[in-house]
Structure formats: C-alpha cells, structure tokens
Short mmCIF file of C-alpha atoms in Angstrom, two decimals:
data_model
loop_
_atom_site.label_atom_id
_atom_site.label_comp_id
_atom_site.label_asym_id
_atom_site.label_seq_id
_atom_site.Cartn_x
_atom_site.Cartn_y
_atom_site.Cartn_z
CA MET A 65 57.37 -38.68 -17.04
CA LYS A 66 57.90 -42.08 -19.11
CA LYS A 67 57.25 -43.75 -15.84
CA LEU A 68 53.81 -41.72 -15.44
CA VAL A 69 52.72 -42.18 -18.86
CA ALA A 70 53.46 -46.09 -18.64
CA LEU A 71 51.35 -46.25 -15.65
CA LEU A 72 48.67 -44.96 -17.67
CA LEU A 73 48.84 -47.62 -20.52
CA VAL A 74 48.42 -50.69 -18.01
CA THR A 75 45.34 -52.07 -16.20
CA MET A 76 44.50 -50.26 -13.24
CA MET A 77 41.80 -50.15 -10.54
CA PHE A 78 40.38 -47.25 -9.06
CA ILE A 79 38.07 -46.42 -5.71
CA SER A 80 35.86 -43.65 -5.39
CA GLY A 81 33.34 -44.06 -2.66
CA THR A 82 31.82 -47.43 -2.81
CA ALA A 83 32.34 -47.70 -6.79
CA LEU A 84 35.13 -49.98 -8.31
CA ALA A 85 36.08 -49.82 -11.79
CA GLU A 86 38.90 -51.28 -14.09
CA PHE A 87 40.96 -49.56 -16.61
CA PRO A 88 40.89 -49.97 -19.50
CA LEU A 89 37.06 -50.07 -20.28
CA THR A 90 37.58 -52.05 -23.10
CA THR A 91 40.50 -53.94 -24.99
CA GLU A 92 38.84 -54.07 -28.47
CA PRO A 93 38.84 -51.13 -30.60
CA VAL A 94 36.08 -48.66 -29.99
CA THR A 95 35.54 -45.02 -31.07
CA LEU A 96 32.79 -42.70 -30.06
CA LYS A 97 31.82 -39.63 -31.93
CA PHE A 98 31.17 -36.59 -29.82
CA LEU A 99 29.28 -33.47 -30.77
CA SER A 100 31.05 -30.77 -28.44
CA ARG A 101 30.52 -27.29 -27.25
CA THR A 102 34.01 -25.98 -27.27
CA PRO A 103 34.98 -22.64 -26.09
CA SER A 104 37.70 -20.85 -28.20
CA PHE A 105 40.37 -20.92 -25.35
CA TYR A 106 41.03 -24.67 -25.92
CA PRO A 107 44.20 -25.32 -27.81
CA GLY A 108 42.90 -25.34 -31.32
CA GLN A 109 39.30 -25.05 -30.15
CA ASP A 110 39.66 -28.99 -30.29
CA PHE A 111 39.32 -31.27 -27.06
CA GLU A 112 41.33 -33.66 -28.99
CA ASN A 113 44.01 -31.38 -27.92
CA VAL A 114 43.82 -31.07 -24.13
CA ASP A 115 46.32 -33.18 -22.08
CA ASN A 116 44.26 -35.13 -20.01
CA MET A 117 41.81 -36.05 -22.67
CA LYS A 118 44.63 -37.76 -24.60
CA ALA A 119 45.94 -39.60 -21.54
CA TYR A 120 41.84 -40.70 -21.03
CA GLU A 121 41.92 -42.38 -24.10
CA GLN A 122 45.02 -44.26 -23.10
CA MET A 123 43.61 -45.26 -19.88
CA THR A 124 40.07 -46.17 -21.10
CA GLY A 125 40.97 -47.77 -24.67
CA ILE A 126 38.38 -45.78 -26.09
CA ASN A 127 39.05 -43.22 -29.01
CA ILE A 128 37.10 -40.15 -29.24
CA GLU A 129 36.59 -38.20 -32.60
CA TYR A 130 35.46 -34.81 -31.32
CA ASP A 131 33.34 -32.59 -33.55
CA ASN A 132 33.93 -28.97 -31.98
CA TYR A 133 31.58 -26.00 -32.31
CA ASP A 134 32.00 -22.51 -30.78
CA PRO A 135 29.17 -21.60 -28.08
CA SER A 136 28.02 -19.18 -30.19
CA VAL A 137 26.87 -21.66 -33.12
CA PHE A 138 26.44 -24.77 -30.92
CA SER A 139 22.85 -24.66 -30.51
CA ASN A 140 21.98 -24.10 -33.93
CA THR A 141 24.19 -26.60 -35.01
CA LEU A 142 22.67 -29.20 -32.53
CA ALA A 143 19.17 -28.48 -33.55
CA GLY A 144 20.39 -28.92 -37.13
CA VAL A 145 21.84 -32.33 -36.33
CA ILE A 146 18.83 -33.38 -34.49
CA ALA A 147 16.57 -32.45 -37.47
CA SER A 148 18.89 -34.13 -40.29
CA GLY A 149 18.58 -37.49 -37.88
CA ASP A 150 22.46 -37.69 -38.42
CA LEU A 151 23.35 -38.11 -34.81
CA PRO A 152 26.68 -38.35 -33.09
CA ASP A 153 27.10 -40.86 -30.41
CA VAL A 154 27.45 -38.42 -27.45
CA ILE A 155 26.35 -34.83 -27.13
CA PHE A 156 29.17 -33.54 -24.97
CA ARG A 157 29.12 -30.32 -22.67
CA GLY A 158 25.84 -29.24 -24.18
CA ASN A 159 23.97 -27.63 -21.66
CA LEU A 160 21.04 -28.56 -22.77
CA SER A 161 17.89 -27.58 -20.71
CA ASN A 162 15.45 -29.91 -19.24
CA VAL A 163 12.82 -28.87 -22.08
CA GLN A 164 15.45 -29.88 -24.77
CA LEU A 165 16.11 -33.19 -23.39
CA TYR A 166 12.81 -34.04 -22.66
CA GLU A 167 11.62 -33.01 -25.94
CA TRP A 168 14.35 -34.81 -27.86
CA GLY A 169 14.33 -38.06 -25.54
CA SER A 170 10.84 -38.00 -26.01
CA GLN A 171 10.87 -38.04 -29.70
CA GLY A 172 13.89 -41.01 -29.89
CA PHE A 173 16.85 -39.09 -30.10
CA LEU A 174 18.31 -39.23 -26.78
CA VAL A 175 18.76 -42.58 -24.78
CA ASP A 176 17.00 -43.12 -21.44
CA LEU A 177 20.08 -43.65 -19.23
CA THR A 178 18.18 -44.93 -16.00
CA PRO A 179 18.37 -48.54 -17.11
CA TYR A 180 22.19 -48.20 -17.52
CA LEU A 181 23.24 -45.93 -14.39
CA GLU A 182 23.13 -48.32 -11.41
CA GLU A 183 25.54 -50.96 -13.12
CA TYR A 184 27.56 -48.96 -15.42
CA ALA A 185 27.97 -45.54 -13.33
CA PRO A 186 28.09 -46.43 -9.98
CA ASN A 187 29.73 -43.07 -8.69
CA PHE A 188 26.99 -40.93 -10.54
CA THR A 189 24.36 -43.24 -8.93
CA ALA A 190 26.03 -42.96 -5.43
CA LEU A 191 25.70 -39.44 -6.02
CA MET A 192 22.11 -39.09 -6.78
CA GLU A 193 21.54 -41.11 -3.43
CA LYS A 194 23.18 -38.75 -1.29
CA TYR A 195 22.04 -35.77 -2.95
CA PRO A 196 18.16 -36.36 -4.02
CA ASP A 197 18.07 -33.07 -5.59
CA ILE A 198 20.01 -34.20 -8.64
CA ARG A 199 17.53 -37.07 -9.06
CA MET A 200 14.73 -34.74 -8.88
CA THR A 201 16.32 -32.48 -11.17
CA ILE A 202 17.40 -34.71 -14.19
CA THR A 203 14.23 -36.73 -14.40
CA ALA A 204 12.07 -36.04 -17.03
CA PRO A 205 8.14 -36.05 -16.57
CA ASP A 206 8.21 -39.37 -18.14
CA GLY A 207 10.38 -40.94 -15.82
CA ALA A 208 13.61 -40.92 -17.84
CA ILE A 209 17.01 -39.54 -17.64
CA TYR A 210 18.46 -38.09 -20.92
CA GLY A 211 21.23 -36.46 -19.89
CA LEU A 212 23.86 -36.12 -17.15
CA PRO A 213 24.53 -32.59 -15.34
CA GLN A 214 27.43 -30.67 -13.66
CA ALA A 215 27.11 -31.45 -10.04
CA VAL A 216 28.30 -28.78 -7.47
CA ILE A 217 28.64 -30.51 -4.34
CA ALA A 218 31.24 -27.79 -2.77
CA PRO A 219 29.90 -24.88 -0.95
CA GLU A 220 32.58 -23.01 -2.80
CA MET A 221 30.52 -23.53 -6.06
CA ARG A 222 27.08 -23.29 -4.52
CA VAL A 223 27.28 -19.88 -3.54
CA PRO A 224 27.60 -17.94 -6.82
CA THR A 225 27.75 -14.37 -5.78
CA LYS A 226 29.49 -12.66 -2.81
CA MET A 227 29.86 -9.44 -1.25
CA PHE A 228 33.51 -8.47 -1.09
CA ILE A 229 34.39 -5.57 1.48
CA ASN A 230 37.71 -3.40 1.66
CA LYS A 231 39.25 -4.35 5.06
CA ASN A 232 40.74 -0.87 5.28
CA ALA A 233 37.52 0.98 5.32
CA LEU A 234 35.93 -0.88 7.88
CA GLU A 235 39.05 -0.43 10.04
CA GLN A 236 39.47 3.16 9.18
CA TYR A 237 35.95 4.14 9.93
CA GLY A 238 35.55 1.64 13.09
CA LYS A 239 32.99 -0.42 11.21
CA GLY A 240 32.32 -4.21 11.73
CA GLN A 241 31.14 -6.13 8.95
CA PRO A 242 27.52 -5.08 8.25
CA THR A 243 24.77 -7.36 9.93
CA THR A 244 21.51 -5.13 9.14
CA MET A 245 20.68 -2.97 6.42
CA ASP A 246 21.13 0.35 8.62
CA GLU A 247 24.67 -0.62 9.28
CA LEU A 248 25.26 -1.30 5.53
CA TYR A 249 23.96 2.23 4.82
CA ASP A 250 26.09 3.69 7.62
CA LEU A 251 29.28 1.95 5.97
CA LEU A 252 28.39 3.05 2.48
CA VAL A 253 28.13 6.51 4.08
CA SER A 254 31.27 6.60 5.61
CA ILE A 255 33.04 5.51 2.54
CA ARG A 256 31.26 8.13 0.28
CA ASP A 257 32.15 10.85 2.74
CA GLY A 258 35.36 9.78 4.12
CA ASP A 259 38.85 9.99 2.02
CA MET A 260 39.69 6.59 2.14
CA ASN A 261 42.51 6.82 0.13
CA GLY A 262 43.79 9.83 1.41
CA ASN A 263 44.36 12.07 -1.84
CA GLY A 264 41.90 14.80 -0.82
CA GLU A 265 39.49 14.04 -3.55
CA ALA A 266 35.79 12.68 -3.48
CA ASP A 267 36.75 9.77 -5.73
CA GLU A 268 35.54 7.12 -3.61
CA MET A 269 32.78 4.46 -4.92
CA PRO A 270 31.16 2.95 -1.81
CA LEU A 271 29.61 -0.07 -3.99
CA VAL A 272 30.28 -1.81 -7.51
CA GLY A 273 28.36 -4.81 -9.13
CA ASP A 274 25.48 -5.41 -11.15
CA ILE A 275 21.76 -4.89 -9.97
CA GLN A 276 20.65 -8.52 -10.29
CA SER A 277 23.80 -9.51 -7.80
CA LEU A 278 22.47 -6.89 -5.51
CA TYR A 279 19.01 -7.85 -5.89
CA LYS A 280 20.12 -11.31 -4.81
CA LEU A 281 22.44 -10.44 -1.94
CA ILE A 282 19.93 -7.76 -0.42
CA GLY A 283 16.40 -9.69 -1.61
CA GLY A 284 17.30 -12.46 1.51
CA ALA A 285 16.54 -9.75 3.82
CA TYR A 286 13.47 -9.14 2.49
CA ASN A 287 12.02 -12.85 2.28
CA LEU A 288 12.36 -12.41 -1.38
CA ARG A 289 13.56 -15.39 -3.64
CA ASN A 290 13.32 -17.63 -0.97
CA ARG A 291 13.59 -20.70 -3.22
CA GLY A 292 17.15 -20.40 -4.48
CA ASN A 293 19.45 -19.31 -7.28
CA HIS A 294 17.42 -21.24 -10.11
CA HIS A 295 14.29 -19.71 -10.04
CA ASN A 296 14.28 -15.58 -10.37
CA ILE A 297 10.46 -14.90 -10.54
CA VAL A 298 8.48 -17.56 -8.57
CA ASP A 299 9.00 -18.35 -4.68
CA VAL A 300 6.74 -19.28 -1.59
CA ASP A 301 5.09 -16.91 0.39
CA PRO A 302 6.56 -17.19 3.84
CA GLU A 303 3.29 -16.45 5.53
CA THR A 304 0.68 -18.28 3.53
CA ASN A 305 3.08 -21.01 2.17
CA GLU A 306 1.50 -20.44 -1.35
CA LEU A 307 3.40 -19.92 -4.34
CA ARG A 308 3.61 -15.96 -5.52
CA ILE A 309 5.56 -13.70 -7.85
CA TRP A 310 7.95 -12.40 -5.26
CA GLY A 311 8.57 -9.22 -7.56
CA ILE A 312 5.27 -7.65 -6.75
CA ASP A 313 5.21 -8.56 -3.08
CA ASP A 314 5.08 -5.66 -0.59
CA ASP A 315 8.44 -6.73 0.93
CA ALA A 316 9.64 -6.29 -2.74
CA ARG A 317 8.48 -2.83 -2.80
CA GLU A 318 10.19 -2.16 0.81
CA MET A 319 13.34 -3.26 -0.85
CA LEU A 320 13.33 -0.82 -3.65
CA VAL A 321 12.57 1.78 -1.47
CA TYR A 322 15.98 0.94 0.05
CA LEU A 323 18.00 0.66 -2.76
CA ASN A 324 16.74 3.98 -4.53
CA LYS A 325 18.02 5.52 -1.31
CA LEU A 326 21.19 4.21 -1.58
CA TYR A 327 20.97 5.13 -5.26
CA SER A 328 19.88 8.78 -4.85
CA GLU A 329 22.60 9.07 -2.00
CA LYS A 330 25.48 7.87 -4.45
CA LEU A 331 26.25 5.07 -2.54
CA MET A 332 26.48 2.78 -5.32
CA ASP A 333 28.19 2.94 -9.12
CA PRO A 334 25.65 5.01 -11.08
CA GLU A 335 26.22 2.71 -13.80
CA ILE A 336 25.03 -0.47 -11.89
CA PHE A 337 22.37 -1.44 -14.33
CA THR A 338 24.63 -1.71 -17.31
CA ASN A 339 28.69 -1.44 -16.05
CA LYS A 340 28.51 -4.46 -14.00
CA THR A 341 32.00 -4.59 -12.30
CA ASN A 342 33.94 -3.13 -15.12
CA THR A 343 35.43 -0.28 -12.97
CA ALA A 344 36.12 -2.25 -9.82
CA GLY A 345 39.82 -3.12 -10.92
CA ALA A 346 40.77 0.38 -11.17
CA LEU A 347 38.88 1.67 -8.30
CA ALA A 348 40.52 -0.99 -6.26
CA THR A 349 44.11 -0.19 -7.70
CA ALA A 350 43.49 3.40 -6.33
CA ASP A 351 42.21 2.43 -2.80
CA ALA A 352 38.62 4.00 -3.78
CA LEU A 353 36.97 0.93 -3.97
CA GLY A 354 34.47 0.14 -0.93
CA ILE A 355 32.29 -2.94 -2.01
CA VAL A 356 32.43 -5.10 -4.69
CA LEU A 357 29.86 -7.84 -5.74
CA HIS A 358 31.07 -10.39 -7.60
CA THR A 359 31.93 -14.42 -7.39
CA THR A 360 35.45 -14.16 -6.78
CA ALA A 361 36.53 -10.47 -7.19
CA SER A 362 38.49 -11.62 -9.68
CA MET A 363 39.15 -8.24 -11.03
CA ILE A 364 41.24 -6.89 -8.53
CA SER A 365 44.85 -7.31 -9.15
CA ASN A 366 46.80 -9.85 -6.68
CA GLU A 367 48.74 -6.47 -5.26
CA LYS A 368 45.09 -5.52 -3.78
CA ILE A 369 42.92 -8.60 -3.45
CA ASN A 370 44.22 -9.09 0.30
CA ASP A 371 42.37 -6.10 1.10
CA TYR A 372 39.14 -7.48 0.74
CA VAL A 373 37.26 -9.46 2.94
CA GLY A 374 34.00 -11.66 2.13
CA LEU A 375 30.91 -10.76 3.82
CA LYS A 376 30.61 -14.03 6.27
CA GLN A 377 26.78 -13.71 7.23
CA PRO A 378 23.51 -12.61 5.76
CA ILE A 379 22.50 -9.22 6.36
CA VAL A 380 19.29 -9.25 8.44
CA GLY A 381 16.07 -7.54 7.13
CA PRO A 382 13.63 -5.02 8.66
CA ASP A 383 11.74 -8.09 10.19
CA GLY A 384 14.85 -9.90 11.50
CA THR A 385 15.09 -12.30 8.55
CA GLY A 386 18.59 -13.53 7.93
CA TYR A 387 19.02 -16.17 5.16
CA PHE A 388 20.99 -16.26 2.62
CA ASN A 389 19.27 -16.84 -0.69
CA ASP A 390 21.73 -17.04 -3.52
CA VAL A 391 22.70 -20.25 -3.47
CA ARG A 392 22.41 -23.11 -6.05
CA SER A 393 20.95 -26.76 -5.52
CA ASN A 394 23.59 -29.43 -5.85
CA LEU A 395 23.46 -28.73 -9.88
CA HIS A 396 25.05 -26.16 -11.79
CA SER A 397 23.51 -26.95 -15.08
CA THR A 398 22.04 -29.96 -16.93
CA GLY A 399 22.15 -32.02 -20.14
CA ASN A 400 26.23 -32.06 -20.41
CA TYR A 401 26.53 -35.57 -21.41
CA CYS A 402 23.85 -37.16 -23.77
CA VAL A 403 24.16 -40.35 -25.17
CA THR A 404 22.15 -40.50 -28.56
CA THR A 405 20.10 -43.52 -30.09
CA ALA A 406 22.67 -43.86 -32.67
CA CYS A 407 25.26 -44.89 -30.37
CA GLU A 408 26.02 -48.51 -30.35
CA ASN A 409 28.18 -48.66 -27.32
CA ILE A 410 25.91 -47.08 -24.77
CA GLU A 411 27.21 -49.26 -21.77
CA LEU A 412 30.75 -47.98 -22.58
CA ALA A 413 29.58 -44.59 -23.48
CA VAL A 414 28.15 -44.36 -19.57
CA GLN A 415 31.05 -45.91 -18.11
CA TRP A 416 33.41 -43.41 -19.76
CA VAL A 417 32.00 -40.53 -18.12
CA ASP A 418 31.32 -42.14 -14.79
CA TYR A 419 34.85 -41.77 -13.62
CA PHE A 420 34.46 -37.95 -13.24
CA TYR A 421 31.74 -37.88 -10.78
CA GLY A 422 33.94 -40.06 -8.51
CA ASP A 423 34.91 -38.29 -4.83
CA ASN A 424 37.79 -36.05 -6.21
CA GLU A 425 40.05 -38.74 -8.16
CA GLY A 426 38.20 -38.63 -11.17
CA SER A 427 36.80 -35.21 -10.68
CA ARG A 428 39.97 -33.87 -10.28
CA PHE A 429 41.46 -35.80 -13.23
CA MET A 430 38.48 -34.37 -15.41
CA LEU A 431 38.77 -30.67 -14.01
CA VAL A 432 42.24 -29.86 -13.13
CA GLY A 433 44.24 -32.68 -14.94
CA GLN A 434 46.87 -35.37 -13.96
CA GLU A 435 48.23 -35.69 -10.19
CA GLY A 436 51.91 -35.39 -10.45
CA ILE A 437 52.17 -33.99 -14.02
CA ASN A 438 49.87 -30.85 -13.85
CA TRP A 439 49.30 -30.38 -10.07
CA GLU A 440 50.22 -31.75 -6.59
CA ILE A 441 49.37 -31.63 -2.87
CA LYS A 442 52.12 -29.80 -0.96
CA GLU A 443 52.82 -30.28 2.94
CA ASP A 444 50.17 -27.45 3.59
CA GLY A 445 47.56 -29.89 2.13
CA LYS A 446 46.76 -27.55 -0.60
CA GLY A 447 46.90 -28.21 -4.17
CA TYR A 448 49.14 -26.34 -6.44
CA TRP A 449 50.43 -26.48 -10.41
CA THR A 450 53.42 -28.15 -10.59
CA ASP A 451 56.66 -26.31 -11.87
CA GLU A 452 56.98 -27.92 -15.00
CA CYS A 453 53.02 -27.14 -15.56
CA ALA A 454 53.15 -23.64 -14.56
CA ALA A 455 56.24 -22.77 -16.70
CA ARG A 456 53.73 -23.59 -19.82
CA ARG A 457 52.02 -20.15 -18.97
CA THR A 458 52.74 -16.99 -20.94
CA ASP A 459 52.22 -13.64 -19.68
CA ASP A 460 49.60 -12.93 -21.97
CA MET A 461 47.50 -16.28 -21.36
CA SER A 462 44.31 -16.17 -19.44
CA GLN A 463 43.72 -18.37 -16.37
CA ASP A 464 41.09 -20.24 -18.76
CA ALA A 465 43.47 -20.97 -21.64
CA PHE A 466 46.31 -22.28 -19.27
CA ILE A 467 44.14 -24.70 -17.65
CA SER A 468 42.97 -25.73 -20.96
CA LEU A 469 46.09 -26.79 -21.93
CA PHE A 470 45.63 -29.84 -19.62
CA ALA A 471 42.19 -29.88 -18.33
CA MET A 472 38.41 -29.36 -18.77
CA TRP A 473 37.49 -26.91 -16.02
CA PRO A 474 37.29 -23.66 -18.37
CA GLY A 475 33.76 -23.09 -19.77
CA GLY A 476 31.82 -24.79 -17.20
CA ARG A 477 28.93 -27.28 -18.47
CA VAL A 478 31.50 -30.13 -17.45
CA PRO A 479 29.82 -33.83 -16.84
CA ALA A 480 31.60 -33.94 -13.58
CA ALA A 481 31.12 -33.27 -9.71
CA PHE A 482 33.00 -30.52 -8.19
CA TYR A 483 33.87 -31.16 -4.64
CA SER A 484 35.91 -29.41 -2.03
CA ASP A 485 39.53 -29.34 -1.97
CA MET A 486 40.50 -27.76 -5.22
CA TRP A 487 42.12 -24.31 -5.84
CA GLY A 488 42.10 -21.27 -7.84
CA GLY A 489 38.76 -19.28 -8.64
CA GLU A 490 35.91 -20.17 -6.23
CA TYR A 491 38.49 -22.19 -4.32
CA SER A 492 40.77 -19.14 -3.85
CA ASP A 493 41.09 -18.44 0.23
CA GLU A 494 38.45 -15.80 0.67
CA PRO A 495 36.12 -16.60 -1.90
CA ALA A 496 36.15 -20.42 -0.19
CA ALA A 497 35.89 -18.80 3.30
CA THR A 498 33.06 -16.50 2.16
CA ALA A 499 31.03 -19.45 0.95
CA LYS A 500 31.72 -21.88 3.50
CA SER A 501 30.43 -19.64 5.77
CA MET A 502 27.48 -18.54 3.85
CA ILE A 503 26.15 -22.21 3.31
CA ASN A 504 25.48 -22.24 7.12
CA TYR A 505 22.75 -19.57 6.66
CA ILE A 506 20.87 -21.02 3.51
CA ILE A 507 17.27 -21.02 3.29
CA PRO A 508 15.89 -24.36 4.30
CA THR A 509 14.31 -25.61 0.54
CA VAL A 510 16.51 -24.87 -2.49
CA TRP A 511 14.43 -25.63 -5.36
CA PRO A 512 16.35 -27.63 -8.03
CA ILE A 513 16.22 -26.74 -11.83
CA PHE A 514 12.49 -27.78 -12.68
CA SER A 515 11.75 -30.54 -15.47
CA TRP A 516 9.13 -29.18 -16.85
CA THR A 517 6.11 -31.24 -18.83
CA GLU A 518 5.31 -30.16 -22.23
CA GLU A 519 2.23 -28.20 -20.93
CA GLU A 520 3.85 -26.82 -18.10
CA ASN A 521 6.70 -25.57 -20.33
CA GLU A 522 4.27 -24.07 -23.02
CA VAL A 523 3.17 -21.48 -20.21
CA VAL A 524 6.65 -21.14 -18.63
CA SER A 525 8.28 -20.26 -21.77
CA THR A 526 5.83 -17.76 -23.19
CA ILE A 527 4.81 -16.00 -19.75
CA GLU A 528 7.89 -16.08 -17.48
CA SER A 529 10.45 -14.25 -19.75
CA ASP A 530 7.99 -11.48 -20.46
CA ILE A 531 7.25 -11.06 -16.87
CA LYS A 532 10.76 -11.24 -15.66
CA SER A 533 11.76 -8.44 -18.01
CA PHE A 534 8.92 -6.46 -17.23
CA ILE A 535 9.46 -6.67 -13.40
CA ASP A 536 13.23 -5.99 -14.03
CA ASN A 537 12.54 -2.89 -16.01
CA PHE A 538 10.16 -1.54 -13.34
CA PHE A 539 12.63 -2.17 -10.83
CA ALA A 540 15.70 -0.51 -12.92
CA GLN A 541 13.35 2.81 -12.85
CA ALA A 542 12.28 2.35 -9.23
CA VAL A 543 15.77 2.24 -8.15
CA ALA A 544 17.18 5.07 -10.32
CA GLY A 545 14.34 7.21 -9.18
CA GLU A 546 12.57 7.20 -12.64
CA VAL A 547 9.25 6.24 -11.09
CA GLU A 548 8.10 7.23 -7.67
CA LEU A 549 6.75 4.41 -5.60
CA THR A 550 3.19 5.87 -4.90
CA ASP A 551 0.62 3.61 -3.95
CA ASP A 552 -0.98 4.43 -7.16
CA VAL A 553 2.02 3.62 -9.35
CA TRP A 554 2.48 0.08 -7.07
CA ASN A 555 -0.60 -0.90 -7.74
CA ASP A 556 -0.61 -0.33 -11.30
CA PHE A 557 2.53 -2.23 -11.66
CA VAL A 558 1.10 -5.28 -9.65
CA ALA A 559 -2.21 -5.31 -11.83
CA ASN A 560 0.14 -4.97 -15.13
CA VAL A 561 2.23 -8.31 -13.87
CA ASN A 562 -1.06 -9.90 -13.17
CA SER A 563 -2.70 -9.35 -16.38
CA MET A 564 0.36 -10.92 -18.17
CA GLY A 565 -0.67 -14.47 -17.00
CA ALA A 566 0.47 -14.61 -13.43
CA ASP A 567 -2.22 -17.16 -12.62
CA GLU A 568 -1.18 -19.29 -15.62
CA LEU A 569 2.69 -19.26 -14.49
CA LEU A 570 1.97 -19.98 -10.66
CA GLY A 571 -0.28 -22.84 -11.96
CA ALA A 572 2.47 -24.35 -14.05
CA TYR A 573 4.86 -23.91 -10.96
CA GLN A 574 2.06 -25.68 -8.66
CA THR A 575 2.04 -28.77 -10.72
CA ALA A 576 5.49 -29.23 -11.28
CA VAL A 577 6.33 -28.62 -7.52
CA GLU A 578 3.54 -31.23 -6.49
CA ARG A 579 5.08 -33.77 -9.08
CA ILE A 580 8.57 -33.00 -8.29
CA TYR A 581 8.03 -32.98 -4.15
CA ALA A 582 5.37 -35.74 -4.49
CA GLY A 583 3.05 -33.68 -3.04
CA GLY A 584 4.94 -32.69 0.01
CA ALA A 585 6.35 -29.61 1.35
CA TYR A 586 7.93 -27.08 -1.18
#
C-alpha cells in the first residue's frame, strides 16, 4: 500500500489515445473551489471524503475545496449563486441543461472553453473529433462551449431500456425470443394461462415495467420516436422526411390499439402507469414473472437473475420495421463541468478534468477508483473489486454507497467518458450482452441533445412539456380502455394537440436541426 501511495506522489506520465499529460499539473500551490451536486450516499455527503478524489489531489498538485449540495436543493442554490455573482471556480456535476449553459454563458458567468480545449484538454478534443455528435450537442448557438458532458461511448451505456424475458417460460412453452408483435402477444398469453411456477394458482404476471419504457421498446416497431432517446415528442416522418409530432401519427394509434389489447387481456401489470417495477423482485422470487422492462433488472435477486435473458433484437412491426429506437447519442447529460469567469486558473481547471475523458485509464480512475487498490483485472480479463476493497461493504450498504467510498460513478452526471470493459450495473453480463446486440439494430440517425437559441427555447419550454403531458394522459387512457379509439375520438385528440402550438414547436425544431446539421440530412 505504501508503495502505491508513493507512486501517486511522484511525477508520472500517462498516454490516453494520442494525448500525453504530465502529473503533477502544477508545482505551485493552487486551490480551486467547486460548487458540487453531491448525492447523499457519498461519505459525509462531501466529495472531499472520496478516496480517488483525495488521491487525485496528490497526483495533480491541485487542492479542491468542495461546496456540496444535495440534488434536491442544488438547482436553487446554483441559481442563487449566479444571481449573487459570488461564483465558485467550477460548477461540478451540476447537470446544467444546454439552455442554462447558453443563458449563463452569454451573460458572462461561464467561460467559453473552446479556446482552451485543444491545448489543455487533448483527450476531450480527440473524443469530439471521433464522435461529432458530442461537439454538436455541447456547442451553443453562439459557437461557444460552456460546459463539458458525461459521454457514453460504450453500447452498455447507450441502450438504457431493455426487455428481460424469463428463460424458463420460453422453454416451458416452446417459445423463442419474440421477433414480431404477434409472437410477443402469444408469449404473454402462454405466461398468463400457463402455471409456470407449478403452484396451481393463476399468479403469474406476464409483463412488468413502466408505461414509458413500453412505449420506447414497442414504438420502434411502429416507426415512432425514430430519432432516439433524447427527444420524446418530435421525430421525422419516414415517408415524407418532414418533422412531425409522432404521438398524433396514425401509427401511434395502431400501437395504442395493440397495447390496449395487452392491457384488457391482463397481459401486463395493471399498475404499469404508476407502479413501475416495484413488484418485479417479489414476482421473480415466486417464479411468477414473465418479462420485466428495465435497464439492468437489478431488482431481481442474485438467486433468480440468471433466469432472465435480454431481448437481443428489436421486435418487428406490422410493416416489417425492425429498428431499435431507445438509444442515446454519445452523451448522457450536459453541463457537468463548467468553469466560471471567477476562475483565475482556467488552464489548470481544464487540465484537471481532461484525464477523465481518456480511454479507460483516466475514465476508470474517476468512475471505479484506483487500480490495484479498489479493483483489479483478473485472468478472465474482467474487472473485480479487490478483496480489501470488497471487505469495506457492509450488509446494509447499497452498491452506490459502496462505490461512493472510493469513486465517482454513483449518481451519474460525471464529467468523464464511459467506455466498455468495466463491470457492474449496465456492464453486468446479460445487460451488457443485450446492449451490444441491440446497438446493431439502432435507427440510422440519433439526434443529440439540442442546444436551443433563446427564441427556440421560448417556444420549446412553453409548448413541448404541455403537449407531452397531454399526449401521455391520452395514451394512458387509451391503453387502459378509458377512451375508445374511434375515428371521432382520435381526430379530436389530433386536433387538440395541433391547437396547443404544434406548428410553432415543429418550427423551432426545424430551425434547430437545420443549424445543427448545417442544412444537411437530419
């Protein structure tokens, strides 16, 4: 241990891609003040107590003073700080939206990092060159870059929602993984009517999840949400190549008819609109769960988790469409590292964060801690917690609370890049295999998170959420059978959406995509 600590205290070199950096970053005493969004499971709710952040101070020679705030109060606290003008040097893990970045950047509170990135952030610069959607996302309408994101390069992190199917049900009823809507229906009927757990009771639940996940996973079969995970209302009509609100397309009506059939025939959890996956763990333990929609199926016990296999290809729709649409761009979130105009050491502040965007070495340091101390790669090529590190986890400690002792993954919104070849969570065997398979079927164009102009944002912020709420409410009523999807009902629904400012919303999207895609295909 002493030898490892000593190594951290000396000057060392690292190579990440083509970028070469030298530690320490400075030999002169430097302190940076971080205003931090700090989830409660971090020790003392203070990033100063996290092992890898302590080690990084020694490596870099830069002292960090963390001003920590719970996520529940962070946004209001930050707004107050901005209003007062008493700025920190860095806003850390703040998850600032592109709208906030542009507003506060153009008002002179945030530094435009563009002039500093090539020299002081070679890792991040190389990442933008390799994945252009990152630059597209974080570049403000004025051409500035006011904050750095959480990048998700690994397929494991780009495919958020998955369908996990009980292998025992497939074997017991002689089914393969469903490839069409009819095959999915037949599988759910078999689970409902069969006695999968052999207890003589009709206690099986064919499908558990939340309704939004179901829309995402089924929507691709109906050509809906065909620009990815970041945009829930607007996509592109595959026939006309024009922007549309997909929720009022005739294909959306067809999807609702199908989902109402599942709901009315008790093929899905009747609490799917509110309960999400709360019952999935208990159902799995009772061998009564058919399908669960989730990122990792983490609610299922270790004893039962191997009974579930992820759907490895998208379900084909009535017209033969087979894209997977619930996919992120190469970004998870924006505005996670912002340097303010109060900072007197901008170059060092940029250098400090760049290590975490490097291919695996710096990324792993940030996300899962120190190699040889917290984790090691064993003969099978996989990463594991060291015995000494694993012994720190108590029986009542969550995975997040455990990792938070020594690394910064838990809670997300991390200024770092997530590459493959990690472990746990989304990187567990079955979730990872599912994501890696599904990434081969993704839609041709995945829109990044948009950076809106002030005029566009005024339209989007006032109209989009209202339309989404209205559509979500109508969809829930249609799935539950509370409204009948007659021509008159559907036409009234479409007319209501259009009357809420649909044309204005589409106009804002049109100017945004033309700017972001420079007049090309979008």
